[in-house]
mmCIF file of C-alpha atoms in Angstrom:
data_model
loop_
_atom_site.group_PDB
_atom_site.id
_atom_site.type_symbol
_atom_site.label_atom_id
_atom_site.label_comp_id
_atom_site.label_asym_id
_atom_site.label_seq_id
_atom_site.Cartn_x
_atom_site.Cartn_y
_atom_site.Cartn_z
ATOM 1 C CA MET A 8 -0.323 -25.995 18.596
ATOM 2 C CA LYS A 9 3.378 -25.350 18.193
ATOM 3 C CA TYR A 10 4.234 -23.938 14.781
ATOM 4 C CA ASP A 11 7.242 -24.864 12.664
ATOM 5 C CA PHE A 12 9.712 -22.007 13.023
ATOM 6 C CA GLU A 13 12.737 -24.209 12.393
ATOM 7 C CA ASN A 14 12.499 -24.958 8.685
ATOM 8 C CA ILE A 15 12.539 -22.468 5.836
ATOM 9 C CA SER A 16 11.787 -22.549 2.124
ATOM 10 C CA PRO A 17 14.736 -21.104 0.165
ATOM 11 C CA ARG A 18 13.473 -18.611 -2.402
ATOM 12 C CA PHE A 19 16.108 -18.685 -5.112
ATOM 13 C CA GLY A 20 14.574 -18.588 -8.565
ATOM 14 C CA ILE A 21 11.046 -17.535 -7.619
ATOM 15 C CA GLY A 22 11.507 -13.789 -7.884
ATOM 16 C CA SER A 23 12.662 -12.936 -4.360
ATOM 17 C CA LYS A 24 15.043 -10.019 -4.875
ATOM 18 C CA LYS A 25 16.671 -10.347 -1.470
ATOM 19 C CA TRP A 26 17.484 -14.008 -2.066
ATOM 20 C CA GLN A 27 18.777 -13.340 -5.569
ATOM 21 C CA GLU A 28 21.205 -10.755 -4.182
ATOM 22 C CA MET A 29 23.088 -13.623 -2.527
ATOM 23 C CA LYS A 30 23.425 -15.563 -5.784
ATOM 24 C CA GLY A 31 26.983 -15.753 -6.989
ATOM 25 C CA ASN A 32 28.616 -15.352 -3.578
ATOM 26 C CA PRO A 33 30.657 -18.583 -3.169
ATOM 27 C CA LEU A 34 30.603 -18.180 0.628
ATOM 28 C CA VAL A 35 26.821 -18.546 0.799
ATOM 29 C CA THR A 36 26.036 -21.893 2.414
ATOM 30 C CA ASP A 37 22.856 -23.510 3.669
ATOM 31 C CA ASP A 38 23.006 -21.605 6.958
ATOM 32 C CA VAL A 39 22.977 -18.214 5.199
ATOM 33 C CA ILE A 40 19.723 -16.331 4.625
ATOM 34 C CA PRO A 41 19.072 -12.651 3.864
ATOM 35 C CA PHE A 42 18.114 -10.339 6.727
ATOM 36 C CA SER A 43 17.036 -7.438 4.544
ATOM 37 C CA VAL A 44 13.610 -6.791 2.984
ATOM 38 C CA ALA A 45 10.793 -6.898 5.531
ATOM 39 C CA ASP A 46 9.098 -10.166 4.850
ATOM 40 C CA MET A 47 9.564 -13.245 7.020
ATOM 41 C CA GLU A 48 11.631 -16.378 6.500
ATOM 42 C CA LEU A 49 8.886 -18.281 8.327
ATOM 43 C CA LYS A 50 6.311 -20.627 6.908
ATOM 44 C CA THR A 51 2.869 -19.133 6.544
ATOM 45 C CA ALA A 52 0.382 -20.161 9.234
ATOM 46 C CA PRO A 53 -1.221 -23.466 8.179
ATOM 47 C CA GLU A 54 -4.626 -22.025 9.045
ATOM 48 C CA ILE A 55 -4.078 -19.636 6.131
ATOM 49 C CA THR A 56 -2.481 -22.012 3.628
ATOM 50 C CA GLU A 57 -4.956 -24.832 4.253
ATOM 51 C CA GLY A 58 -7.828 -22.378 4.169
ATOM 52 C CA LEU A 59 -6.654 -21.029 0.823
ATOM 53 C CA LYS A 60 -6.322 -24.554 -0.582
ATOM 54 C CA ASN A 61 -9.894 -25.288 0.420
ATOM 55 C CA PHE A 62 -11.039 -21.995 -1.056
ATOM 56 C CA ILE A 63 -9.314 -22.733 -4.369
ATOM 57 C CA ASP A 64 -10.865 -26.202 -4.483
ATOM 58 C CA ASN A 65 -14.364 -24.792 -4.086
ATOM 59 C CA ASN A 66 -14.399 -21.415 -5.844
ATOM 60 C CA ILE A 67 -13.874 -19.836 -9.242
ATOM 61 C CA LEU A 68 -10.874 -17.502 -9.245
ATOM 62 C CA GLY A 69 -12.511 -14.678 -11.139
ATOM 63 C CA TYR A 70 -12.694 -10.950 -10.569
ATOM 64 C CA ALA A 71 -13.631 -9.982 -7.041
ATOM 65 C CA GLY A 72 -14.325 -7.075 -4.772
ATOM 66 C CA SER A 73 -14.426 -6.948 -1.023
ATOM 67 C CA ASN A 74 -17.096 -8.998 0.703
ATOM 68 C CA LYS A 75 -18.931 -8.875 4.012
ATOM 69 C CA LYS A 76 -16.949 -11.671 5.693
ATOM 70 C CA TYR A 77 -13.637 -10.066 4.804
ATOM 71 C CA ARG A 78 -14.747 -6.624 5.969
ATOM 72 C CA GLN A 79 -16.140 -7.972 9.224
ATOM 73 C CA SER A 80 -12.862 -9.777 9.968
ATOM 74 C CA VAL A 81 -10.982 -6.493 9.549
ATOM 75 C CA ILE A 82 -13.452 -4.631 11.769
ATOM 76 C CA ASN A 83 -13.216 -7.325 14.444
ATOM 77 C CA TRP A 84 -9.403 -7.292 14.357
ATOM 78 C CA MET A 85 -9.189 -3.524 14.775
ATOM 79 C CA LYS A 86 -11.606 -3.612 17.704
ATOM 80 C CA LYS A 87 -9.966 -6.519 19.511
ATOM 81 C CA HIS A 88 -6.321 -5.634 18.944
ATOM 82 C CA HIS A 89 -6.395 -1.836 18.755
ATOM 83 C CA GLY A 90 -9.512 -0.802 20.620
ATOM 84 C CA TRP A 91 -10.919 1.082 17.651
ATOM 85 C CA ASP A 92 -14.526 0.760 16.527
ATOM 86 C CA VAL A 93 -14.299 1.235 12.781
ATOM 87 C CA GLN A 94 -17.186 1.477 10.378
ATOM 88 C CA ALA A 95 -17.335 -0.644 7.246
ATOM 89 C CA ASP A 96 -17.642 2.343 4.934
ATOM 90 C CA TRP A 97 -14.365 3.817 6.245
ATOM 91 C CA LEU A 98 -12.447 0.888 4.757
ATOM 92 C CA ILE A 99 -10.756 1.153 1.371
ATOM 93 C CA GLU A 100 -8.550 -1.601 -0.046
ATOM 94 C CA THR A 101 -5.253 -0.925 -1.806
ATOM 95 C CA HIS A 102 -2.527 -3.219 -3.103
ATOM 96 C CA SER A 103 -0.156 -2.000 -0.426
ATOM 97 C CA VAL A 104 0.385 0.681 2.180
ATOM 98 C CA VAL A 105 2.940 2.213 -0.194
ATOM 99 C CA ASN A 106 0.185 2.541 -2.810
ATOM 100 C CA ALA A 107 -1.945 4.244 -0.172
ATOM 101 C CA PHE A 108 0.483 6.958 0.814
ATOM 102 C CA PHE A 109 1.403 7.622 -2.825
ATOM 103 C CA THR A 110 -2.316 8.098 -3.515
ATOM 104 C CA ALA A 111 -2.758 10.251 -0.413
ATOM 105 C CA VAL A 112 0.076 12.552 -1.450
ATOM 106 C CA LYS A 113 -1.647 13.162 -4.789
ATOM 107 C CA ALA A 114 -5.150 13.405 -3.316
ATOM 108 C CA PHE A 115 -4.488 15.775 -0.419
ATOM 109 C CA THR A 116 -1.564 17.963 -1.539
ATOM 110 C CA GLN A 117 -0.451 19.935 -4.569
ATOM 111 C CA LYS A 118 2.869 20.091 -6.404
ATOM 112 C CA GLY A 119 5.349 22.112 -4.367
ATOM 113 C CA ASP A 120 3.586 21.501 -1.042
ATOM 114 C CA GLY A 121 5.716 20.497 1.922
ATOM 115 C CA ILE A 122 5.415 17.012 3.416
ATOM 116 C CA MET A 123 7.063 16.208 6.738
ATOM 117 C CA LEU A 124 8.943 13.017 7.562
ATOM 118 C CA PHE A 125 10.576 12.000 10.842
ATOM 119 C CA THR A 126 13.956 10.761 9.652
ATOM 120 C CA PRO A 127 15.586 8.288 9.275
ATOM 121 C CA VAL A 128 12.487 6.612 7.899
ATOM 122 C CA TYR A 129 11.112 3.984 5.519
ATOM 123 C CA TYR A 130 12.594 4.878 2.147
ATOM 124 C CA PRO A 131 9.467 4.718 -0.119
ATOM 125 C CA MET A 132 8.127 7.702 1.819
ATOM 126 C CA TYR A 133 10.892 9.849 0.356
ATOM 127 C CA LYS A 134 10.006 8.507 -3.081
ATOM 128 C CA ALA A 135 6.306 9.378 -2.691
ATOM 129 C CA ILE A 136 7.335 12.984 -2.127
ATOM 130 C CA GLU A 137 10.003 13.124 -4.808
ATOM 131 C CA VAL A 138 8.216 11.535 -7.763
ATOM 132 C CA ASN A 139 5.055 13.536 -7.120
ATOM 133 C CA GLU A 140 7.015 16.803 -7.094
ATOM 134 C CA ARG A 141 6.251 17.665 -3.498
ATOM 135 C CA ARG A 142 8.803 19.187 -1.139
ATOM 136 C CA LEU A 143 10.480 17.139 1.576
ATOM 137 C CA VAL A 144 10.307 18.768 5.008
ATOM 138 C CA GLU A 145 12.736 16.722 7.043
ATOM 139 C CA VAL A 146 12.330 16.607 10.815
ATOM 140 C CA PRO A 147 15.302 14.578 12.106
ATOM 141 C CA LEU A 148 14.589 12.394 15.112
ATOM 142 C CA ILE A 149 16.833 12.755 18.149
ATOM 143 C CA ASN A 150 18.962 9.661 18.701
ATOM 144 C CA ASN A 151 19.383 9.349 22.465
ATOM 145 C CA GLY A 152 21.581 6.254 22.220
ATOM 146 C CA ILE A 153 19.017 3.592 22.964
ATOM 147 C CA SER A 154 15.983 5.059 21.227
ATOM 148 C CA TYR A 155 14.725 7.999 19.191
ATOM 149 C CA ASP A 156 12.629 10.992 20.213
ATOM 150 C CA ILE A 157 10.749 13.684 18.345
ATOM 151 C CA ASP A 158 12.401 17.102 18.281
ATOM 152 C CA TRP A 159 9.257 18.992 19.213
ATOM 153 C CA ASP A 160 10.632 22.459 18.534
ATOM 154 C CA LYS A 161 11.721 21.516 15.012
ATOM 155 C CA PHE A 162 8.481 19.689 14.390
ATOM 156 C CA ALA A 163 6.333 22.612 15.498
ATOM 157 C CA ALA A 164 8.363 25.004 13.360
ATOM 158 C CA ALA A 165 8.128 22.729 10.333
ATOM 159 C CA ALA A 166 4.363 22.309 10.746
ATOM 160 C CA ALA A 167 3.904 26.084 11.014
ATOM 161 C CA ALA A 168 6.058 26.863 7.977
ATOM 162 C CA PRO A 169 4.221 28.168 4.894
ATOM 163 C CA GLY A 170 3.292 25.428 2.481
ATOM 164 C CA THR A 171 3.563 22.477 4.876
ATOM 165 C CA LYS A 172 0.451 20.394 4.218
ATOM 166 C CA MET A 173 1.078 16.814 5.342
ATOM 167 C CA LEU A 174 2.896 14.538 7.755
ATOM 168 C CA ILE A 175 3.520 10.944 6.719
ATOM 169 C CA LEU A 176 3.839 9.285 10.099
ATOM 170 C CA CYS A 177 5.488 5.890 10.502
ATOM 171 C CA SER A 178 3.789 4.412 13.582
ATOM 172 C CA PRO A 179 5.394 2.210 14.861
ATOM 173 C CA HIS A 180 8.483 3.739 13.338
ATOM 174 C CA ASN A 181 10.559 1.939 10.725
ATOM 175 C CA PRO A 182 13.561 1.496 10.929
ATOM 176 C CA CYS A 183 14.070 2.353 14.603
ATOM 177 C CA GLY A 184 11.258 0.208 16.040
ATOM 178 C CA ARG A 185 9.870 3.049 18.159
ATOM 179 C CA ILE A 186 6.273 3.143 19.409
ATOM 180 C CA TRP A 187 4.848 6.639 19.715
ATOM 181 C CA THR A 188 2.992 6.903 23.012
ATOM 182 C CA LYS A 189 -0.557 8.183 23.331
ATOM 183 C CA ASP A 190 0.739 11.395 24.917
ATOM 184 C CA GLU A 191 3.188 11.916 22.060
ATOM 185 C CA LEU A 192 0.487 11.310 19.461
ATOM 186 C CA SER A 193 -1.843 13.715 21.260
ATOM 187 C CA ARG A 194 0.805 16.427 21.215
ATOM 188 C CA LEU A 195 1.586 15.676 17.587
ATOM 189 C CA SER A 196 -2.080 15.898 16.594
ATOM 190 C CA GLU A 197 -2.527 19.228 18.374
ATOM 191 C CA ILE A 198 0.354 20.703 16.383
ATOM 192 C CA CYS A 199 -0.904 19.290 13.089
ATOM 193 C CA LEU A 200 -4.477 20.423 13.683
ATOM 194 C CA ALA A 201 -3.352 23.898 14.694
ATOM 195 C CA HIS A 202 -1.586 24.299 11.343
ATOM 196 C CA ASN A 203 -4.043 22.393 9.129
ATOM 197 C CA VAL A 204 -1.572 19.565 8.459
ATOM 198 C CA PHE A 205 -3.058 16.290 7.219
ATOM 199 C CA VAL A 206 -1.701 13.086 8.798
ATOM 200 C CA VAL A 207 -1.110 9.866 6.879
ATOM 201 C CA SER A 208 -0.385 7.272 9.562
ATOM 202 C CA ASP A 209 1.388 4.148 8.312
ATOM 203 C CA GLU A 210 0.536 1.552 10.970
ATOM 204 C CA ILE A 211 1.504 -1.556 9.032
ATOM 205 C CA HIS A 212 3.669 -2.823 11.941
ATOM 206 C CA ALA A 213 1.041 -2.115 14.618
ATOM 207 C CA ASP A 214 0.355 -5.808 15.336
ATOM 208 C CA LEU A 215 4.037 -6.629 15.894
ATOM 209 C CA ILE A 216 4.404 -5.171 19.368
ATOM 210 C CA MET A 217 7.046 -6.465 21.745
ATOM 211 C CA PRO A 218 6.067 -7.630 25.246
ATOM 212 C CA GLY A 219 5.577 -4.739 27.664
ATOM 213 C CA PHE A 220 4.649 -2.167 25.006
ATOM 214 C CA LYS A 221 1.356 -0.907 23.581
ATOM 215 C CA HIS A 222 0.493 0.652 20.250
ATOM 216 C CA THR A 223 -1.981 3.529 20.020
ATOM 217 C CA CYS A 224 -3.810 4.030 16.755
ATOM 218 C CA TYR A 225 -3.497 7.680 15.753
ATOM 219 C CA ALA A 226 -7.207 7.955 14.963
ATOM 220 C CA THR A 227 -8.148 7.075 18.554
ATOM 221 C CA VAL A 228 -6.323 10.075 20.029
ATOM 222 C CA SER A 229 -9.273 12.428 19.516
ATOM 223 C CA GLU A 230 -12.253 12.995 17.278
ATOM 224 C CA ALA A 231 -10.465 15.969 15.739
ATOM 225 C CA ALA A 232 -7.410 13.853 14.913
ATOM 226 C CA ARG A 233 -9.620 11.155 13.399
ATOM 227 C CA SER A 234 -11.299 13.688 11.127
ATOM 228 C CA LYS A 235 -8.045 14.754 9.442
ATOM 229 C CA CYS A 236 -6.093 11.561 8.861
ATOM 230 C CA ILE A 237 -5.981 8.236 7.129
ATOM 231 C CA ILE A 238 -4.825 5.051 8.852
ATOM 232 C CA CYS A 239 -2.899 2.518 6.771
ATOM 233 C CA THR A 240 -2.889 -1.111 7.927
ATOM 234 C CA ALA A 241 -2.360 -4.533 6.375
ATOM 235 C CA PRO A 242 -2.038 -8.218 7.223
ATOM 236 C CA SER A 243 1.149 -8.345 5.130
ATOM 237 C CA LYS A 244 3.818 -7.737 7.803
ATOM 238 C CA THR A 245 1.803 -9.368 10.578
ATOM 239 C CA PHE A 246 1.168 -12.656 8.773
ATOM 240 C CA ASN A 247 3.855 -12.625 6.054
ATOM 241 C CA LEU A 248 1.300 -12.055 3.298
ATOM 242 C CA ALA A 249 3.029 -9.288 1.322
ATOM 243 C CA GLY A 250 2.627 -11.261 -1.899
ATOM 244 C CA MET A 251 -1.142 -11.178 -1.508
ATOM 245 C CA GLN A 252 -1.082 -7.419 -2.229
ATOM 246 C CA LEU A 253 -3.892 -6.220 0.038
ATOM 247 C CA SER A 254 -3.898 -3.397 2.556
ATOM 248 C CA ASN A 255 -6.734 -2.001 4.651
ATOM 249 C CA ILE A 256 -6.936 1.786 4.625
ATOM 250 C CA PHE A 257 -9.310 3.647 6.957
ATOM 251 C CA ILE A 258 -10.555 7.144 6.119
ATOM 252 C CA PRO A 259 -13.271 8.176 8.605
ATOM 253 C CA ASN A 260 -13.887 11.618 7.089
ATOM 254 C CA GLU A 261 -16.189 11.261 4.089
ATOM 255 C CA LYS A 262 -14.767 14.289 2.279
ATOM 256 C CA TYR A 263 -11.233 12.909 2.383
ATOM 257 C CA ARG A 264 -12.442 9.417 1.605
ATOM 258 C CA LYS A 265 -14.059 10.626 -1.627
ATOM 259 C CA LEU A 266 -10.942 12.585 -2.589
ATOM 260 C CA PHE A 267 -8.816 9.480 -2.022
ATOM 261 C CA GLN A 268 -11.156 7.279 -4.038
ATOM 262 C CA ALA A 269 -11.260 9.800 -6.875
ATOM 263 C CA GLU A 270 -7.455 9.834 -7.054
ATOM 264 C CA GLN A 271 -7.318 6.069 -6.738
ATOM 265 C CA ALA A 272 -9.669 5.749 -9.708
ATOM 266 C CA THR A 273 -7.227 7.590 -11.976
ATOM 267 C CA ASP A 274 -4.786 4.668 -11.643
ATOM 268 C CA ALA A 275 -7.383 2.074 -12.699
ATOM 269 C CA ASP A 276 -5.506 -0.710 -10.916
ATOM 270 C CA PHE A 277 -6.820 -0.725 -7.380
ATOM 271 C CA ALA A 278 -8.896 -3.919 -7.471
ATOM 272 C CA CYS A 279 -7.383 -6.625 -5.255
ATOM 273 C CA SER A 280 -7.544 -10.343 -5.940
ATOM 274 C CA ILE A 281 -10.099 -12.848 -4.742
ATOM 275 C CA LEU A 282 -7.327 -14.746 -2.904
ATOM 276 C CA SER A 283 -6.039 -11.636 -1.152
ATOM 277 C CA TYR A 284 -9.420 -10.983 0.457
ATOM 278 C CA GLU A 285 -9.678 -14.584 1.624
ATOM 279 C CA ALA A 286 -6.093 -14.648 2.920
ATOM 280 C CA CYS A 287 -6.785 -11.525 4.979
ATOM 281 C CA ARG A 288 -10.014 -12.990 6.365
ATOM 282 C CA LEU A 289 -8.307 -16.246 7.307
ATOM 283 C CA ALA A 290 -5.409 -14.423 8.977
ATOM 284 C CA TYR A 291 -7.574 -12.114 11.048
ATOM 285 C CA THR A 292 -9.973 -14.922 11.979
ATOM 286 C CA HIS A 293 -7.560 -17.778 12.720
ATOM 287 C CA GLY A 294 -4.055 -16.293 13.039
ATOM 288 C CA GLU A 295 -3.792 -15.072 16.624
ATOM 289 C CA ASP A 296 -1.949 -18.065 18.075
ATOM 290 C CA TRP A 297 0.555 -18.093 15.210
ATOM 291 C CA LEU A 298 1.217 -14.371 15.674
ATOM 292 C CA ALA A 299 1.762 -14.776 19.419
ATOM 293 C CA GLN A 300 4.443 -17.407 18.767
ATOM 294 C CA VAL A 301 6.059 -15.204 16.097
ATOM 295 C CA ILE A 302 6.353 -12.348 18.590
ATOM 296 C CA ASP A 303 7.977 -14.719 21.091
ATOM 297 C CA LEU A 304 10.450 -15.789 18.401
ATOM 298 C CA ILE A 305 11.300 -12.185 17.491
ATOM 299 C CA SER A 306 11.848 -11.379 21.149
ATOM 300 C CA THR A 307 14.151 -14.396 21.498
ATOM 301 C CA ASN A 308 16.161 -13.419 18.412
ATOM 302 C CA LYS A 309 16.440 -9.841 19.577
ATOM 303 C CA GLN A 310 17.763 -10.921 22.950
ATOM 304 C CA LEU A 311 20.284 -13.300 21.386
ATOM 305 C CA ILE A 312 21.767 -10.457 19.322
ATOM 306 C CA THR A 313 21.658 -8.023 22.230
ATOM 307 C CA ASP A 314 23.492 -10.402 24.566
ATOM 308 C CA PHE A 315 26.071 -11.220 21.890
ATOM 309 C CA MET A 316 26.813 -7.565 21.164
ATOM 310 C CA GLN A 317 27.031 -6.696 24.825
ATOM 311 C CA GLU A 318 29.606 -9.436 25.336
ATOM 312 C CA TYR A 319 31.764 -8.994 22.251
ATOM 313 C CA PHE A 320 30.941 -5.653 20.613
ATOM 314 C CA PRO A 321 29.476 -3.322 23.243
ATOM 315 C CA GLN A 322 30.448 -0.370 21.067
ATOM 316 C CA VAL A 323 27.708 -1.421 18.615
ATOM 317 C CA LYS A 324 24.646 0.367 19.923
ATOM 318 C CA ILE A 325 21.281 -1.339 19.513
ATOM 319 C CA THR A 326 18.104 0.717 19.473
ATOM 320 C CA GLU A 327 15.471 -0.652 21.841
ATOM 321 C CA LEU A 328 13.041 -2.783 19.857
ATOM 322 C CA GLN A 329 9.535 -1.802 20.901
ATOM 323 C CA ALA A 330 7.772 -2.942 17.735
ATOM 324 C CA THR A 331 8.338 -4.478 14.284
ATOM 325 C CA TYR A 332 10.732 -7.383 13.637
ATOM 326 C CA LEU A 333 13.464 -5.033 12.428
ATOM 327 C CA LEU A 334 16.416 -4.385 14.721
ATOM 328 C CA TRP A 335 18.356 -1.122 14.208
ATOM 329 C CA LEU A 336 22.077 -1.392 14.964
ATOM 330 C CA ASP A 337 24.662 1.395 15.001
ATOM 331 C CA PHE A 338 28.021 0.217 13.603
ATOM 332 C CA ARG A 339 29.548 3.692 13.328
ATOM 333 C CA SER A 340 32.116 2.852 16.019
ATOM 334 C CA PHE A 341 33.856 0.586 13.470
ATOM 335 C CA ASN A 342 34.763 3.759 11.535
ATOM 336 C CA LEU A 343 33.944 2.184 8.186
ATOM 337 C CA PRO A 344 32.405 4.167 5.326
ATOM 338 C CA PRO A 345 28.855 2.921 4.683
ATOM 339 C CA ALA A 346 29.791 1.386 1.329
ATOM 340 C CA GLU A 347 32.734 -0.462 2.880
ATOM 341 C CA LEU A 348 30.626 -1.719 5.772
ATOM 342 C CA GLU A 349 28.137 -3.079 3.243
ATOM 343 C CA ARG A 350 30.875 -4.678 1.133
ATOM 344 C CA ILE A 351 32.521 -6.441 4.079
ATOM 345 C CA ASN A 352 29.187 -7.629 5.417
ATOM 346 C CA ARG A 353 28.176 -9.153 2.110
ATOM 347 C CA GLU A 354 31.450 -10.363 0.658
ATOM 348 C CA LYS A 355 33.225 -11.494 3.839
ATOM 349 C CA ALA A 356 30.553 -12.226 6.435
ATOM 350 C CA CYS A 357 27.621 -13.170 4.181
ATOM 351 C CA LEU A 358 25.457 -10.719 6.097
ATOM 352 C CA TYR A 359 22.757 -9.268 3.891
ATOM 353 C CA PHE A 360 21.076 -6.478 5.841
ATOM 354 C CA ASP A 361 19.108 -3.439 4.730
ATOM 355 C CA GLU A 362 21.757 -0.737 4.740
ATOM 356 C CA GLY A 363 21.061 2.192 7.007
ATOM 357 C CA TYR A 364 21.806 4.782 4.351
ATOM 358 C CA ILE A 365 18.689 3.843 2.349
ATOM 359 C CA PHE A 366 16.612 5.328 5.191
ATOM 360 C CA GLY A 367 18.272 8.716 4.828
ATOM 361 C CA LYS A 368 21.558 10.374 5.728
ATOM 362 C CA ALA A 369 20.920 9.881 9.446
ATOM 363 C CA GLY A 370 20.986 6.131 8.815
ATOM 364 C CA GLU A 371 24.556 6.018 7.496
ATOM 365 C CA GLY A 372 26.626 3.520 9.447
ATOM 366 C CA PHE A 373 23.563 1.634 10.690
ATOM 367 C CA GLU A 374 22.187 -1.753 9.661
ATOM 368 C CA ARG A 375 18.574 -2.947 9.817
ATOM 369 C CA TRP A 376 18.438 -6.618 10.777
ATOM 370 C CA ASN A 377 15.293 -8.627 9.957
ATOM 371 C CA LEU A 378 14.629 -10.951 12.928
ATOM 372 C CA ALA A 379 11.687 -12.884 11.481
ATOM 373 C CA CYS A 380 13.489 -16.155 10.879
ATOM 374 C CA PRO A 381 14.487 -19.345 12.710
ATOM 375 C CA THR A 382 16.860 -18.630 15.587
ATOM 376 C CA LYS A 383 19.557 -20.966 14.247
ATOM 377 C CA TYR A 384 20.141 -18.590 11.332
ATOM 378 C CA ILE A 385 20.627 -15.686 13.739
ATOM 379 C CA GLN A 386 23.212 -17.704 15.664
ATOM 380 C CA ALA A 387 25.062 -18.661 12.487
ATOM 381 C CA ALA A 388 25.098 -15.013 11.413
ATOM 382 C CA LEU A 389 26.520 -13.912 14.760
ATOM 383 C CA ASN A 390 29.316 -16.473 14.387
ATOM 384 C CA ARG A 391 30.177 -15.061 10.958
ATOM 385 C CA LEU A 392 30.003 -11.513 12.271
ATOM 386 C CA TYR A 393 32.445 -12.339 15.048
ATOM 387 C CA GLU A 394 34.928 -14.001 12.708
ATOM 388 C CA THR A 395 34.787 -11.049 10.329
ATOM 389 C CA TYR A 396 35.041 -8.257 12.891
ATOM 390 C CA LYS A 397 36.908 -9.919 15.764
ATOM 391 C CA LYS A 398 39.656 -7.289 15.600
ATOM 392 C CA PHE A 399 37.024 -4.909 17.037
ATOM 393 C CA ALA A 400 35.905 -7.367 19.751
ATOM 394 C CA VAL A 401 36.547 -6.577 23.405
ATOM 395 C CA LYS A 402 37.443 -10.203 24.219
#
């Protein structure tokens, strides 16, 4: 069936922070939506919503834990889509992937330990290090103009440095949309294993792979890599289910799994809801066709922006989108301070992006554009962008 990717449900007044940020701007009209926080402006797959309605009609919404059908749907999804045979007892549920790497930091490192990040990177990773009194070990990625690469010399030196205990790996990488190849992950794992560095692999975007690319789950690189890592996944980005608050965390090594669970127990809030388990099961069982059409839509939106920029603003460099629905654009050629770029975008062009600076200093002057929305809103945004910045246009 063809899904409805033309109509949206405005989210003013229901607690959506990114929609509320637009409130009060008199220039915001019906063709303006936010392109910031990474959830979709697309209607949830009817297979999920109708399934949840049926579930609510026929079940008591009491306390719940995971169940066999839910766990089997997760196992089946990982096997079919990522080629990884996971065991049921490896799976631990958390409210979110962010919860998982906060817990991992506390479970597997001590105060003052060094934790590596490839930067610019998803901003809660910095927070997990900061609030838990660990030490940020920044390994800046190399921007080659169209993509980002690992600086292997700096990474090896950082991993070997005294006190470095963990790498939080964003795979695929957010915000630059980079997929780490199997060869890169193999090299990375060899360095980490040689220096006893634990890997927390955030693979929440692993299902959102653009045509022509392939994601490799870090745990499939080698048995040794699998034994010293956790893999963080979720249906939330894939199926726009962030509000369900359920992530699927895999810890194959029993010793680390028990350490994680012991730390998780200190928070006393790790039980997920009965609806979150069912939403995940429905998504992984019935959501493939919907996801395929979403990926086509993202690809279309990406190409529309790419063609537009090439024609009118070729000086705005766009990082190749290999995965995620988040396009990373370099506006530094406009020579605007980051705060001024943000102000003009919001107050003049009604463009509400995630500002590059929130991903670290290397992100200053960049914008992260959420593409998971009807194409007509992308086109309207491009029209506003042109009118606002036409003095920089080449034609």
